[in-house]
PDB file of C-alpha atoms in Angstrom:
ATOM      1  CA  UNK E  19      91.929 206.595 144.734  1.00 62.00           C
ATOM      2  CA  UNK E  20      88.555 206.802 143.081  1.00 71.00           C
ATOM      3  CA  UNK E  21      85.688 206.431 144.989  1.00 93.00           C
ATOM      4  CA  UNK E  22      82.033 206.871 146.344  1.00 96.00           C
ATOM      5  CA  UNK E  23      82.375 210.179 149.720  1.00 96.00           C
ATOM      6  CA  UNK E  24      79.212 210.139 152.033  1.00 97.00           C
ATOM      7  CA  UNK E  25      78.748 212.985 154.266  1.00 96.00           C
ATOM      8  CA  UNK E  26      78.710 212.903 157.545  1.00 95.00           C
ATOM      9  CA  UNK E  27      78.672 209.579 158.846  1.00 95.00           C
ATOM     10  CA  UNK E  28      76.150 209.960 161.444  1.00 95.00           C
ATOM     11  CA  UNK E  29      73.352 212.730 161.284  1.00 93.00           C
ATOM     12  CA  UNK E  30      70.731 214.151 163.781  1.00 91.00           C
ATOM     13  CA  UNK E  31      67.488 215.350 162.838  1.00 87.00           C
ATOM     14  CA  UNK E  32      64.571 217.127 165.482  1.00 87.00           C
ATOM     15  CA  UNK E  33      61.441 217.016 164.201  1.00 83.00           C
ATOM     16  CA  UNK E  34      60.371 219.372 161.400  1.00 85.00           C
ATOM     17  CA  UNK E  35      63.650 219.986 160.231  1.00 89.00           C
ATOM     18  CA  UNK E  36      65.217 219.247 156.700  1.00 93.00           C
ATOM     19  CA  UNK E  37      68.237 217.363 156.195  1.00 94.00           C
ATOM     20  CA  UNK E  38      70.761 217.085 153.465  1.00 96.00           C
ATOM     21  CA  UNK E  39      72.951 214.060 153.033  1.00 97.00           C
ATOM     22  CA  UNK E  40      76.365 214.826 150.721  1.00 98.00           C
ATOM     23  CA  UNK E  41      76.949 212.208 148.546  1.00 98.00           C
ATOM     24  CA  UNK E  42      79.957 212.637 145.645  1.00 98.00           C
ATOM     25  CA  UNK E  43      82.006 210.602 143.285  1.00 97.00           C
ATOM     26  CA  UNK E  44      85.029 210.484 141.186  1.00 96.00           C
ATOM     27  CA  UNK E  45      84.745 207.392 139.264  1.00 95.00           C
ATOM     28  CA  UNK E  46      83.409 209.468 135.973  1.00 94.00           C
ATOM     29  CA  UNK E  47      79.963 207.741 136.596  1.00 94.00           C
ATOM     30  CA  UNK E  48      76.884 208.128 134.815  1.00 93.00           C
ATOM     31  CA  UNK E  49      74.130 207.024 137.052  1.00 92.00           C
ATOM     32  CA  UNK E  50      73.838 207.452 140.800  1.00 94.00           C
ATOM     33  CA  UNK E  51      71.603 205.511 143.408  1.00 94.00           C
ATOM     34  CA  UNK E  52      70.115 206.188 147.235  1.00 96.00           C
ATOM     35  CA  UNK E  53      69.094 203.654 149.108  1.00 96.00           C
ATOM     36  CA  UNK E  54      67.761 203.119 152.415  1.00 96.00           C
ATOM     37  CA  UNK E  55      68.426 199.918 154.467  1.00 95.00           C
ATOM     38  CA  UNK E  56      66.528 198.994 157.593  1.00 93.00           C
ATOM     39  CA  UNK E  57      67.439 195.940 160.172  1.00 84.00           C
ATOM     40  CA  UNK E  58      66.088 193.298 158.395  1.00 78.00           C
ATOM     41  CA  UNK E  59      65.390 194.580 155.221  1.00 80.00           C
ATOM     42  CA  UNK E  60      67.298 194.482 151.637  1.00 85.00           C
ATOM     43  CA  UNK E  61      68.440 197.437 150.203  1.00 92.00           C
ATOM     44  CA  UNK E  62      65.099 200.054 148.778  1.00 93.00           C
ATOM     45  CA  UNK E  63      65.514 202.576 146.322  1.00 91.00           C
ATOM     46  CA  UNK E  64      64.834 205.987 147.114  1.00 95.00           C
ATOM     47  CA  UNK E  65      65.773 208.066 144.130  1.00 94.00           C
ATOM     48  CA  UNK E  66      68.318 207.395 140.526  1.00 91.00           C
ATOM     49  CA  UNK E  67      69.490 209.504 138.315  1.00 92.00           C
ATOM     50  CA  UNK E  68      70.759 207.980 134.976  1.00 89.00           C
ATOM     51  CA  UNK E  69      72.449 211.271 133.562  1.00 91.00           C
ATOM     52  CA  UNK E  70      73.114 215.005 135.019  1.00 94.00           C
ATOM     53  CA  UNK E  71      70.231 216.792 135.563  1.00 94.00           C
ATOM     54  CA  UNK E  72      67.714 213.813 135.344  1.00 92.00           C
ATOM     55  CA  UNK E  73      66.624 211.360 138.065  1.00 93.00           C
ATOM     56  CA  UNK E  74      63.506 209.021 139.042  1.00 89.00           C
ATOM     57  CA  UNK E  75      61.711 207.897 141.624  1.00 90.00           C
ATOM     58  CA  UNK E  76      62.597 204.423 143.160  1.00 88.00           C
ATOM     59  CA  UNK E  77      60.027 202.484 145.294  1.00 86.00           C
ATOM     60  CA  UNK E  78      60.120 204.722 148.542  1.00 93.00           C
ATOM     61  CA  UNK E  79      60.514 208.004 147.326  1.00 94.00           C
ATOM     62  CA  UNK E  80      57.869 209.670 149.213  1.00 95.00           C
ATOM     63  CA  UNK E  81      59.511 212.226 151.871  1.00 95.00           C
ATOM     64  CA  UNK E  82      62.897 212.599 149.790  1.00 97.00           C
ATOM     65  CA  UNK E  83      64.174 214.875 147.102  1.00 97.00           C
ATOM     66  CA  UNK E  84      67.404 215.212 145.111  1.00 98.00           C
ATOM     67  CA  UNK E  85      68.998 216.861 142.634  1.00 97.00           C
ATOM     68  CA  UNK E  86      71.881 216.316 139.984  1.00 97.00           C
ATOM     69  CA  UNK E  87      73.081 219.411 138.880  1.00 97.00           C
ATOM     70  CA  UNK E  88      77.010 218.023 138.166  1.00 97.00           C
ATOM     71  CA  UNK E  89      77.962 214.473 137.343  1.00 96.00           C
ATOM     72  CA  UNK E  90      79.779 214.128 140.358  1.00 97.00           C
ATOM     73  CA  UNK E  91      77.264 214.530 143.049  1.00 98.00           C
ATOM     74  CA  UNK E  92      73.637 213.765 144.122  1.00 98.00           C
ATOM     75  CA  UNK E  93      72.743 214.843 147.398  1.00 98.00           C
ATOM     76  CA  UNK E  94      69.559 213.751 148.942  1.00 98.00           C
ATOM     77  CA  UNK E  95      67.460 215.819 151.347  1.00 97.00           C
ATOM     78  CA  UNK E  96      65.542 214.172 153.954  1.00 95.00           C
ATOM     79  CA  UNK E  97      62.114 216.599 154.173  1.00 93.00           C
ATOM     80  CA  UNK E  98      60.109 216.633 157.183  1.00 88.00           C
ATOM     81  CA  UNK E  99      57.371 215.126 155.385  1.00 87.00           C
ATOM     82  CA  UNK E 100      58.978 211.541 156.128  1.00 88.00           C
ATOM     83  CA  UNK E 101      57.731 210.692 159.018  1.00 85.00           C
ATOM     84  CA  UNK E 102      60.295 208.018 159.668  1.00 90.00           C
ATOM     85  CA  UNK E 103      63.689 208.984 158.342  1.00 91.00           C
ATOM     86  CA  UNK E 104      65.902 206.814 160.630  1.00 93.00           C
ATOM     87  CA  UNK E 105      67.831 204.315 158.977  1.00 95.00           C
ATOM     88  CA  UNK E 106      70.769 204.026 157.404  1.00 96.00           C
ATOM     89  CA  UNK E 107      71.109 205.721 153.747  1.00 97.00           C
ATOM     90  CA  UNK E 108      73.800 204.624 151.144  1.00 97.00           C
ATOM     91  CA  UNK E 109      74.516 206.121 147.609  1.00 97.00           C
ATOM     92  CA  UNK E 110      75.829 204.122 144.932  1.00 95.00           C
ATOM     93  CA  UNK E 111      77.071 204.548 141.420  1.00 94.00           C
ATOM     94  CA  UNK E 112      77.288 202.770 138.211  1.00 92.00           C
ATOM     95  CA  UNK E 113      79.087 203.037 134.888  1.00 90.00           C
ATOM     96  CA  UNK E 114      76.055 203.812 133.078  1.00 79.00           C
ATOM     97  CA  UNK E 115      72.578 204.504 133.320  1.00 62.00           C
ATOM     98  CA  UNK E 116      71.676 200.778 132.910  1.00 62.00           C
ATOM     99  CA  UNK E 117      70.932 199.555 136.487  1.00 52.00           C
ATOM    100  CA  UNK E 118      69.668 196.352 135.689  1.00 57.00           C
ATOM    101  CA  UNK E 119      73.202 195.205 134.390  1.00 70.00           C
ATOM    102  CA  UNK E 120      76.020 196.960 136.313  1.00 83.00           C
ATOM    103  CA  UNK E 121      77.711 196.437 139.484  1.00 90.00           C
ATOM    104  CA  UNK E 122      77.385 199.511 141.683  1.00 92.00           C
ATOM    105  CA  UNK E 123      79.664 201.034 143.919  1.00 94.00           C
ATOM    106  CA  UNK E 124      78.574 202.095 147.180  1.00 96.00           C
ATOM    107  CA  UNK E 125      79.793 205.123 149.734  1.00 96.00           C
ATOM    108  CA  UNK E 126      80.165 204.131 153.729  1.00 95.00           C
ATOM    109  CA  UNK E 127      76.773 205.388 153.978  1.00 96.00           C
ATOM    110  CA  UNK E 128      75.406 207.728 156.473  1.00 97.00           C
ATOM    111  CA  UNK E 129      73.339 206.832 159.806  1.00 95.00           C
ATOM    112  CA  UNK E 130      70.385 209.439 160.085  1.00 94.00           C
ATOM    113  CA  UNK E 131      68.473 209.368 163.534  1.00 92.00           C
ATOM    114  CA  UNK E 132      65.464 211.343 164.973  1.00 86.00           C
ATOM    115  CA  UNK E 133      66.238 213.630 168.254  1.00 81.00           C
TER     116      UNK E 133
ATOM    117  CA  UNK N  23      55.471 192.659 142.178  1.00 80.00           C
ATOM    118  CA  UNK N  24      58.688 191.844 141.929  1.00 85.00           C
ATOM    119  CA  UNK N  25      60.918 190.434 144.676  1.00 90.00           C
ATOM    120  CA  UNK N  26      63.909 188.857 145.369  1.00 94.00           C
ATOM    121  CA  UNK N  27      63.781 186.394 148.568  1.00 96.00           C
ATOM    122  CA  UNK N  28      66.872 185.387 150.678  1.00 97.00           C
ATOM    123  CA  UNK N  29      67.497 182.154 153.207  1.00 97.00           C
ATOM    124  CA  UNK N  30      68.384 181.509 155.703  1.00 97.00           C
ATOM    125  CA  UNK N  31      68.062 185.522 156.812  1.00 95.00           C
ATOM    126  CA  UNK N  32      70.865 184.393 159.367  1.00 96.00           C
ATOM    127  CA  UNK N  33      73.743 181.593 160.033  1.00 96.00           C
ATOM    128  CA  UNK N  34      76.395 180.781 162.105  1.00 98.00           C
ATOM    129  CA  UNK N  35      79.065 178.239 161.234  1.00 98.00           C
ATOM    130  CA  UNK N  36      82.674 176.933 162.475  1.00 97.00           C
ATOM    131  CA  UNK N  37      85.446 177.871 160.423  1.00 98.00           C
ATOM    132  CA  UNK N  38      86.072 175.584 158.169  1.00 98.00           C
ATOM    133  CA  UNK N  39      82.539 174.614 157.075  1.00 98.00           C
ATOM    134  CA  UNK N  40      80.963 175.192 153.983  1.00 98.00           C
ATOM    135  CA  UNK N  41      78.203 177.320 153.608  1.00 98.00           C
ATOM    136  CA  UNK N  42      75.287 177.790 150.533  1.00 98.00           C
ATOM    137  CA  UNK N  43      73.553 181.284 150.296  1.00 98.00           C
ATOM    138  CA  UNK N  44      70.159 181.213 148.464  1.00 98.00           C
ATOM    139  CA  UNK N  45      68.121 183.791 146.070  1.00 98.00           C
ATOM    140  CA  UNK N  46      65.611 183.266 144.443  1.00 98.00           C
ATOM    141  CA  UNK N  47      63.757 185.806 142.338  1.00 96.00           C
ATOM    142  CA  UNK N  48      60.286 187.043 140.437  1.00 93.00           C
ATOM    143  CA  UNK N  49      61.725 189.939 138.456  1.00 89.00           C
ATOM    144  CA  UNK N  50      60.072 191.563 135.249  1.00 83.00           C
ATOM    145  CA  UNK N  51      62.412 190.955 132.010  1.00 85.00           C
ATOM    146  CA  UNK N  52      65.751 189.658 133.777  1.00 89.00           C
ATOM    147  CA  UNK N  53      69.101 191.405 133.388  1.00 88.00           C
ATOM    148  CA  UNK N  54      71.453 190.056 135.435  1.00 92.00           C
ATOM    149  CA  UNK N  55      71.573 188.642 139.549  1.00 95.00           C
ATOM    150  CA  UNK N  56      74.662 190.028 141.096  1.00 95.00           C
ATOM    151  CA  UNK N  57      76.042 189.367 144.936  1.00 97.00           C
ATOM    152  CA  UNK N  58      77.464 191.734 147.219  1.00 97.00           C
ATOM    153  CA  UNK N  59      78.825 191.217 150.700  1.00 97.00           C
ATOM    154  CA  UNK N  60      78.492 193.996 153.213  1.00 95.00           C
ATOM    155  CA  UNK N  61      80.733 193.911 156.333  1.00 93.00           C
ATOM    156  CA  UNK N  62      80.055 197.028 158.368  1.00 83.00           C
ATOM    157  CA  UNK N  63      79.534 199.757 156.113  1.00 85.00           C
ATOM    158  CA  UNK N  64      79.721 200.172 152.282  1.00 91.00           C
ATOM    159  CA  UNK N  65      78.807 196.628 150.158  1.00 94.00           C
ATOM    160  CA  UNK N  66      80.930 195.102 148.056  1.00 95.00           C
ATOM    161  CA  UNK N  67      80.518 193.937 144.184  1.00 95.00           C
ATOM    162  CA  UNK N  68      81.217 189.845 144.250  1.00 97.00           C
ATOM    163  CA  UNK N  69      79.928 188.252 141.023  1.00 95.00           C
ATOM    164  CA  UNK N  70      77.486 189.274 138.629  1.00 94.00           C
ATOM    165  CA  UNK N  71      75.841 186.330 136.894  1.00 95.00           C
ATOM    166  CA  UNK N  72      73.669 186.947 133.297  1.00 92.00           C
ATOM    167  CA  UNK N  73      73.831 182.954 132.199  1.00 90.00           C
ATOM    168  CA  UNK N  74      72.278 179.826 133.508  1.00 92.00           C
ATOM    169  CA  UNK N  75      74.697 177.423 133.981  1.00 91.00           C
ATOM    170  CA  UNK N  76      77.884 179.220 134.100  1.00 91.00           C
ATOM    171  CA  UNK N  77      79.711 178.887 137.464  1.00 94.00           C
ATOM    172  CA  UNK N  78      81.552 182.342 138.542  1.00 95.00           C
ATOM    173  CA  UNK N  79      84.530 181.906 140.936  1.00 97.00           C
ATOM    174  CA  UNK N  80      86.559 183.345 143.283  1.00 96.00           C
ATOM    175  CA  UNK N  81      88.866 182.109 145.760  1.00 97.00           C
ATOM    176  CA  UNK N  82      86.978 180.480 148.021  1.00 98.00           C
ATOM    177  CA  UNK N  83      83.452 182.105 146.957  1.00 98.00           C
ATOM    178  CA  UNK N  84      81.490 180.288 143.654  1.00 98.00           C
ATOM    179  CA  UNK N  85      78.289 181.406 142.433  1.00 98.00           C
ATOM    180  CA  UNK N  86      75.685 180.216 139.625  1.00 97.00           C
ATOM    181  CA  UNK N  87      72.337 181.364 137.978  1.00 96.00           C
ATOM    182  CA  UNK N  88      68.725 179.114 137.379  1.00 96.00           C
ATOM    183  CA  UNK N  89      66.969 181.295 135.481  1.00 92.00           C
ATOM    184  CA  UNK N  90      64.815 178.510 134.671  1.00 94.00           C
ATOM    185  CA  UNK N  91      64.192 178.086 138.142  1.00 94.00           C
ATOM    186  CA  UNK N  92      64.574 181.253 138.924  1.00 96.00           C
ATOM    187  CA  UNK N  93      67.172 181.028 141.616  1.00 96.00           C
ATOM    188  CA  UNK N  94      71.222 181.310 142.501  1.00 98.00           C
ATOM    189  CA  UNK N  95      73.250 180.474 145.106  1.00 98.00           C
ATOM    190  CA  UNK N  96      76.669 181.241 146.506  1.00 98.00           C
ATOM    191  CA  UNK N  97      78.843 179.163 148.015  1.00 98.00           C
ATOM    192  CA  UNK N  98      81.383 179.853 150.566  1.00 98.00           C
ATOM    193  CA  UNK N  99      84.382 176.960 151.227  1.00 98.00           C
ATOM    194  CA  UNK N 100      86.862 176.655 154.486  1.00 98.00           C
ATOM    195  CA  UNK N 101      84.974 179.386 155.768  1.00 98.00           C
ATOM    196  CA  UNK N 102      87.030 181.824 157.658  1.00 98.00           C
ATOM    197  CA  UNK N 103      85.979 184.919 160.726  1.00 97.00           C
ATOM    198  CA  UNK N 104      86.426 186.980 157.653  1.00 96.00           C
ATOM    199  CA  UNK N 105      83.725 186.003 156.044  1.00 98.00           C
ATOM    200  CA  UNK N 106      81.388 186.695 158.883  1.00 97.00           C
ATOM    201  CA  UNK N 107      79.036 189.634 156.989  1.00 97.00           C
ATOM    202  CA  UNK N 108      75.479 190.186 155.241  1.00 96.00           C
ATOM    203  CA  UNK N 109      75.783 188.928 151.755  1.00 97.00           C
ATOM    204  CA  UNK N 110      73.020 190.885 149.418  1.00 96.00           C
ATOM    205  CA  UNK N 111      71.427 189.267 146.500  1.00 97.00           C
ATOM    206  CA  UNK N 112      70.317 191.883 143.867  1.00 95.00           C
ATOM    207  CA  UNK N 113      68.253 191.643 140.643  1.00 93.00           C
ATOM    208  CA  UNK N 114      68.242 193.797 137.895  1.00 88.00           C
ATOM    209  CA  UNK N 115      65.376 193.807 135.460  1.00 83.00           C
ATOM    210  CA  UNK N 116      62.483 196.011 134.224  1.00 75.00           C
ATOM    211  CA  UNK N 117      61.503 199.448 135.970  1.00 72.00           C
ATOM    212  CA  UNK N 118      57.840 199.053 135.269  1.00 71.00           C
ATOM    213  CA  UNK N 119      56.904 203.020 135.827  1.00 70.00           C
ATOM    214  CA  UNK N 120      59.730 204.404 133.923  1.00 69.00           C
ATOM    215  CA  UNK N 121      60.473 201.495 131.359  1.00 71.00           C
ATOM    216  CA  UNK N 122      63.720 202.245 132.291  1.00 71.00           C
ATOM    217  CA  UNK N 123      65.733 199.161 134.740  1.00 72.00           C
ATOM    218  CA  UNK N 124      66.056 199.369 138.205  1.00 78.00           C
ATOM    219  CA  UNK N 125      67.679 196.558 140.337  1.00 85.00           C
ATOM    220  CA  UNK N 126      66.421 195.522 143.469  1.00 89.00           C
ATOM    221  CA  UNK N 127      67.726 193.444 146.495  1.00 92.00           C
ATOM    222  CA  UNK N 128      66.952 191.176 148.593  1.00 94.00           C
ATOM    223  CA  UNK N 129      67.052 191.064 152.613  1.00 94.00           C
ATOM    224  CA  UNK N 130      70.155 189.520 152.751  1.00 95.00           C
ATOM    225  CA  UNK N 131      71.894 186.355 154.932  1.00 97.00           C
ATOM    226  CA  UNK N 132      73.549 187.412 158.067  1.00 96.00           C
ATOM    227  CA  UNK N 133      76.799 184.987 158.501  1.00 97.00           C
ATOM    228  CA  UNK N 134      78.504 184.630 161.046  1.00 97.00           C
ATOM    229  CA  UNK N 135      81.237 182.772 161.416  1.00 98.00           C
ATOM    230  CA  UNK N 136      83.080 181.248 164.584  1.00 97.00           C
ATOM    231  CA  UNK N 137      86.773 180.872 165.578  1.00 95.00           C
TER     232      UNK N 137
END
């Protein structure tokens, strides 16, 4: 079954410390999304990359880097530069590297807290 | 700045009732508003609507587009416990930094819906 893997599911960080969240699909899809969701909030992008070895910043991008070395994953690391990284983070894909116009596919997402 | 604004953020109903979802929107050069329900983890692709005018349907769920008014709404008939969830309204339009599109979501409803 094709689909969108996150990695783990739940994720402890102490303070100062980098973390890397896995994020990989097999649905043969160009573009690839992380967002962060809060209680109470919609949805904010973090990072998109339309194509392999390309991406953007979203709206919160501040405190995060990726990379997207092969088509089929985008991990995100969580530096220790953001000051508030719990929340819950979910990667997404998409056909193509149009966001505006396709539905994207999302992963279980992964639940990031601060020991 | 763009945004996309839910109501009511929250709602609980009897089976059986009939529910309306509102979105309305102030996005840079529109693409496309598309609905997603999220449960507990991962959300789900529901409609994606690109037309004023033109209902989308299925099952029980219908959806349809203003774009002169700038708004949509979802409907939800003989509601049932499965439907309890957040339902996400997301916009796709104009990525003003990159000139590229980006698509961004609103807070969401919370339903809930009783035996």
């Amino acid at each position: 079954d094709g689909g969108i893997t996150q990695s783990p599911k739940y994720l402890f960080r102490k303070e100062g410390q980098n973390v890397t969240l896995s994020c990989e699909q097999n649905l043969n899809h160009d573009a690839m999304y992380w967002y962060r969701q809060d209680p109470g909030q919609g949805l904010r992008l973090i990072y998109y990359s339309q194509i392999v070895n390309d991406f953007q910043k979203g709206d919160i991008a501040e405190g995060y880097s990726v990379s997207r070395e092969k088509k089929e994953s985008f991990p995100l690391t969580v530096t220790s530069a953001q000051k508030n990284p719990t929340a819950f983070y979910l990667c997404a894909s998409s056909i193509d590297g149009g966001p505006g116009n396709q539905p994207q596919h999302f992963g279980d997402g992964t639940r990031l807290s601060i020991l | 700045e763009d945004k996309v604004v839910q109501s009511p953020l929250s709602l609980v109903v009897h089976e059986g009732d009939t529910v309306t979802l509102n979105c309305s929107y102030e996005v840079t050069n529109f693409r496309s508003l598309l609905w997603y329900k999220q449960e507990k983890k991962a959300p789900t692709f529901l409609f994606m609507l690109t037309s004023s005018g033109i209902e989308k349907k299925s099952g029980r769920l219908s959806s349809i587009l203003d774009k002169k008014e700038l708004f949509s709404i979802l409907n939800i008939t003989a509601t049932q416990t499965g439907d309890s969830a957040i339902y996400l309204c997301a916009v796709g339009g104009l990525d003003r930094n990159t000139g590229g599109f980006k698509t961004i979501f609103g807070a969401g409803t919370r339903l809930f819906v009783k035996a």
